[in-house]
Amino acid sequence: MADFMELIKERRSASNFLPGNPITQQELNDIFGLVKLAPSAFNLQHANYVAVLDADVKERLQKAAYGQYKVKSSSAVIIVLGDKKAFHQAPKIYEGLKLLEIMNKQEYDHMVNDTLAFYETRGEEFQRDEAIRNASLSAMFFMLAAKEKGWDTCPMIGFDPQAVKEILNVSEQYEVVMMITLGKEKVASRKPRGYRKPVGEFVTFV
């Protein structure tokens, strides 16, 4: 628990990365192996990721991010996507519970139908909001897992989402939720942590 508390305190948004620190696909897979444990509504796992290591693609993404240097200097650029139609995966996702006999066919059918109905009756705006909510939960897991593995990150919304979709050929099924740059921060250039509200200013007990 003490290690987790230290991790929370040490995680910062990094804006200045050291050059020459490549990250491998295996290292990223190790991080994503933890990320898959993030919570999601109905266990639908709305988050999808595009991990960009290619220098040319990173340069194009830098332009989509209005020229921000940390996109180019990072070891990887992680694009967080939210699947607006994740609920269509309910039959596949819940099937394992049926095969393991954790639920019977009647319970399985009921769970699938309830999940589909929940999303379908609430419409496209709700489906988009859910994609963003759940992908954001997953993205926070990613940043914490990356920090635990020794990598610094910076979540970003300063980019043109349509341009990112075109560069990476992302279908309209997915919402571009955020961009995360990852690398080794130049700690010497780190600014002091910004003001944080006292607990009493953002928590109300009733």
Coordinates of N, CA, C and O in Angstrom, one line a residue, residues 4-79:
F4 N 1.9 2.1 -3.4 CA 0.9 2.7 -4.2 C 0.7 4.2 -3.9 O 0.6 5.0 -4.8
M5 N 0.8 4.5 -2.6 CA 0.7 5.9 -2.2 C 1.9 6.7 -2.8 O 1.7 7.8 -3.3
E6 N 3.1 6.1 -2.9 CA 4.2 6.8 -3.5 C 4.0 7.0 -5.0 O 4.4 8.0 -5.6
L7 N 3.4 5.9 -5.6 CA 3.1 6.0 -7.0 C 2.2 7.1 -7.4 O 2.4 7.9 -8.3
I8 N 1.2 7.3 -6.6 CA 0.2 8.4 -6.8 C 0.9 9.7 -6.6 O 0.6 10.7 -7.4
K9 N 1.7 9.9 -5.6 CA 2.4 11.1 -5.4 C 3.5 11.4 -6.5 O 3.7 12.6 -6.9
E10 N 4.1 10.4 -7.1 CA 5.2 10.6 -8.0 C 4.6 10.8 -9.4 O 5.4 11.4 -10.3
R11 N 3.4 10.3 -9.7 CA 2.9 10.5 -11.1 C 2.7 11.9 -11.4 O 1.9 12.6 -10.7
R12 N 3.3 12.4 -12.4 CA 3.1 13.8 -12.9 C 2.9 13.9 -14.4 O 3.3 12.9 -15.1
S13 N 2.3 14.9 -14.9 CA 2.2 15.1 -16.3 C 3.5 15.6 -16.8 O 3.9 16.7 -16.5
A14 N 4.2 14.8 -17.6 CA 5.5 15.1 -18.1 C 5.4 15.9 -19.5 O 4.7 15.5 -20.4
S15 N 6.1 17.0 -19.6 CA 6.0 17.8 -20.8 C 7.3 17.9 -21.5 O 7.4 18.5 -22.6
N16 N 8.4 17.3 -21.0 CA 9.7 17.4 -21.5 C 10.4 16.1 -21.4 O 10.8 15.7 -20.3
F17 N 10.5 15.4 -22.5 CA 11.1 14.0 -22.5 C 12.6 14.0 -23.0 O 13.0 14.7 -23.8
L18 N 13.3 13.1 -22.3 CA 14.7 12.8 -22.7 C 14.7 12.1 -24.0 O 14.0 11.1 -24.2
P19 N 15.6 12.5 -25.0 CA 15.7 11.7 -26.2 C 16.5 10.4 -26.0 O 17.1 10.2 -25.0
G20 N 16.3 9.5 -27.0 CA 17.0 8.2 -27.0 C 16.6 7.2 -25.9 O 17.4 6.5 -25.4
N21 N 15.3 7.2 -25.7 CA 14.7 6.2 -24.7 C 13.6 5.4 -25.4 O 12.4 5.6 -25.1
P22 N 13.9 4.5 -26.3 CA 12.9 3.8 -27.0 C 12.2 2.8 -26.1 O 12.8 2.3 -25.1
I23 N 10.9 2.6 -26.3 CA 10.2 1.6 -25.6 C 9.8 0.5 -26.6 O 9.4 0.7 -27.7
T24 N 9.8 -0.8 -26.1 CA 9.5 -1.9 -27.0 C 8.1 -2.3 -26.9 O 7.4 -1.9 -26.0
Q25 N 7.6 -3.0 -27.9 CA 6.3 -3.5 -27.9 C 6.0 -4.4 -26.7 O 4.9 -4.4 -26.1
Q26 N 7.0 -5.2 -26.3 CA 6.8 -6.1 -25.2 C 6.7 -5.3 -23.9 O 5.8 -5.6 -23.0
E27 N 7.4 -4.2 -23.8 CA 7.3 -3.3 -22.6 C 5.8 -2.7 -22.5 O 5.2 -2.6 -21.5
L28 N 5.4 -2.3 -23.7 CA 4.0 -1.8 -23.7 C 3.0 -2.8 -23.5 O 2.0 -2.6 -22.8
N29 N 3.2 -4.1 -24.0 CA 2.3 -5.2 -23.7 C 2.2 -5.5 -22.2 O 1.2 -5.8 -21.7
D30 N 3.4 -5.3 -21.5 CA 3.4 -5.6 -20.1 C 2.5 -4.5 -19.4 O 1.8 -4.8 -18.4
I31 N 2.5 -3.3 -19.8 CA 1.7 -2.2 -19.3 C 0.2 -2.5 -19.6 O -0.6 -2.5 -18.7
F32 N -0.1 -2.8 -20.8 CA -1.5 -3.1 -21.2 C -2.0 -4.4 -20.5 O -3.2 -4.5 -20.3
G33 N -1.1 -5.3 -20.1 CA -1.5 -6.4 -19.3 C -2.1 -6.0 -18.0 O -3.0 -6.8 -17.4
L34 N -1.7 -4.9 -17.4 CA -2.3 -4.4 -16.2 C -3.5 -3.5 -16.5 O -4.5 -3.6 -15.8
V35 N -3.5 -2.8 -17.6 CA -4.6 -1.9 -18.0 C -5.9 -2.7 -18.3 O -7.0 -2.2 -18.0
K36 N -5.7 -3.9 -18.7 CA -7.0 -4.7 -19.0 C -7.8 -5.0 -17.8 O -9.0 -5.4 -17.9
L37 N -7.2 -4.8 -16.6 CA -8.0 -5.0 -15.4 C -8.8 -3.8 -14.9 O -9.4 -3.8 -13.9
A38 N -8.7 -2.7 -15.7 CA -9.5 -1.5 -15.4 C -11.0 -1.8 -15.4 O -11.5 -2.6 -16.1
P39 N -11.7 -1.1 -14.5 CA -13.2 -1.3 -14.5 C -13.8 -0.7 -15.7 O -13.3 0.3 -16.3
S40 N -15.0 -1.3 -16.1 CA -15.8 -0.7 -17.2 C -17.2 -1.1 -16.9 O -17.5 -2.2 -16.4
A41 N -18.1 -0.3 -17.4 CA -19.6 -0.6 -17.2 C -19.9 -1.9 -17.9 O -19.6 -2.1 -19.1
F42 N -20.6 -2.7 -17.2 CA -21.1 -4.0 -17.7 C -19.9 -4.9 -18.2 O -20.1 -5.8 -18.9
N43 N -18.7 -4.6 -17.7 CA -17.5 -5.2 -18.2 C -17.3 -5.2 -19.7 O -16.7 -6.1 -20.3
L44 N -17.8 -4.2 -20.3 CA -17.8 -4.1 -21.8 C -16.4 -3.7 -22.4 O -16.2 -3.8 -23.6
Q45 N -15.5 -3.2 -21.5 CA -14.2 -2.9 -21.9 C -14.1 -2.0 -23.2 O -13.6 -2.3 -24.2
H46 N -14.7 -0.8 -23.0 CA -14.9 0.2 -24.1 C -13.6 0.7 -24.7 O -13.6 1.1 -25.8
A47 N -12.5 0.6 -23.9 CA -11.3 1.3 -24.3 C -10.5 0.4 -25.4 O -10.4 -0.8 -25.3
N48 N -10.0 1.1 -26.4 CA -9.1 0.6 -27.4 C -7.9 1.5 -27.5 O -8.1 2.7 -27.2
Y49 N -6.8 1.0 -27.9 CA -5.6 1.8 -27.9 C -4.9 1.6 -29.2 O -4.8 0.5 -29.8
V50 N -4.3 2.7 -29.7 CA -3.3 2.6 -30.8 C -2.0 3.1 -30.2 O -1.9 4.3 -29.8
A51 N -1.0 2.3 -30.2 CA 0.3 2.6 -29.6 C 1.3 3.0 -30.8 O 1.6 2.1 -31.6
V52 N 1.7 4.2 -30.9 CA 2.4 4.7 -32.1 C 3.9 4.8 -31.7 O 4.3 5.6 -30.8
L53 N 4.7 4.0 -32.4 CA 6.2 4.0 -32.2 C 6.9 4.5 -33.4 O 8.0 5.0 -33.3
D54 N 6.3 4.5 -34.5 CA 6.9 4.9 -35.8 C 7.1 6.4 -35.8 O 6.2 7.2 -35.6
A55 N 8.4 6.8 -36.1 CA 8.8 8.2 -36.1 C 8.0 9.1 -37.1 O 7.6 10.2 -36.8
D56 N 7.7 8.5 -38.2 CA 7.0 9.3 -39.3 C 5.6 9.5 -38.8 O 5.0 10.6 -39.0
V57 N 4.9 8.5 -38.3 CA 3.5 8.7 -37.8 C 3.5 9.6 -36.6 O 2.6 10.5 -36.5
K58 N 4.5 9.5 -35.7 CA 4.5 10.5 -34.6 C 4.6 11.9 -35.1 O 4.0 12.8 -34.6
E59 N 5.4 12.1 -36.2 CA 5.6 13.5 -36.7 C 4.3 14.0 -37.3 O 3.9 15.2 -37.1
R60 N 3.5 13.1 -37.9 CA 2.2 13.5 -38.4 C 1.2 13.8 -37.3 O 0.4 14.7 -37.3
L61 N 1.3 13.0 -36.2 CA 0.5 13.3 -35.0 C 0.9 14.6 -34.4 O 0.0 15.3 -33.8
Q62 N 2.1 14.9 -34.4 CA 2.6 16.2 -33.8 C 1.9 17.4 -34.6 O 1.4 18.3 -33.9
K63 N 1.7 17.3 -35.9 CA 1.0 18.3 -36.6 C -0.4 18.4 -36.2 O -1.0 19.5 -36.1
A64 N -1.0 17.2 -36.0 CA -2.4 17.1 -35.5 C -2.6 17.7 -34.1 O -3.7 18.1 -33.7
A65 N -1.5 17.7 -33.4 CA -1.5 18.2 -32.0 C -0.9 19.6 -32.0 O -0.4 20.1 -31.0
Y66 N -1.1 20.3 -33.1 CA -0.7 21.8 -33.2 C 0.7 22.0 -32.9 O 1.1 23.0 -32.3
G67 N 1.6 21.0 -33.3 CA 3.0 21.2 -33.2 C 3.6 21.0 -31.8 O 4.8 21.3 -31.6
Q68 N 2.9 20.4 -30.9 CA 3.5 20.2 -29.5 C 4.7 19.3 -29.6 O 4.6 18.1 -30.0
Y69 N 5.8 19.8 -29.1 CA 7.1 19.0 -29.2 C 7.1 17.7 -28.5 O 7.7 16.8 -28.9
K70 N 6.4 17.6 -27.4 CA 6.4 16.4 -26.6 C 5.8 15.2 -27.4 O 6.2 14.0 -27.1
V71 N 5.0 15.4 -28.4 CA 4.5 14.3 -29.2 C 5.7 13.7 -30.0 O 5.8 12.5 -30.1
K72 N 6.5 14.6 -30.6 CA 7.7 14.1 -31.4 C 8.8 13.5 -30.5 O 9.4 12.5 -30.8
S73 N 9.0 14.1 -29.3 CA 10.1 13.7 -28.5 C 9.8 12.5 -27.6 O 10.7 11.9 -27.0
S74 N 8.6 12.1 -27.5 CA 8.2 11.0 -26.7 C 8.7 9.7 -27.2 O 9.0 9.5 -28.4
S75 N 8.7 8.7 -26.4 CA 9.1 7.3 -26.8 C 7.9 6.6 -27.5 O 8.1 5.8 -28.4
A76 N 6.7 7.0 -27.2 CA 5.5 6.4 -27.8 C 4.4 7.4 -27.6 O 4.3 8.2 -26.6
V77 N 3.5 7.4 -28.6 CA 2.3 8.2 -28.5 C 1.1 7.2 -28.4 O 1.0 6.3 -29.3
I78 N 0.3 7.3 -27.4 CA -0.8 6.4 -27.1 C -2.1 7.1 -27.4 O -2.4 8.1 -26.8
I79 N -2.8 6.6 -28.4 CA -4.1 7.1 -28.7 C -5.2 6.3 -28.0 O -5.3 5.1 -28.2

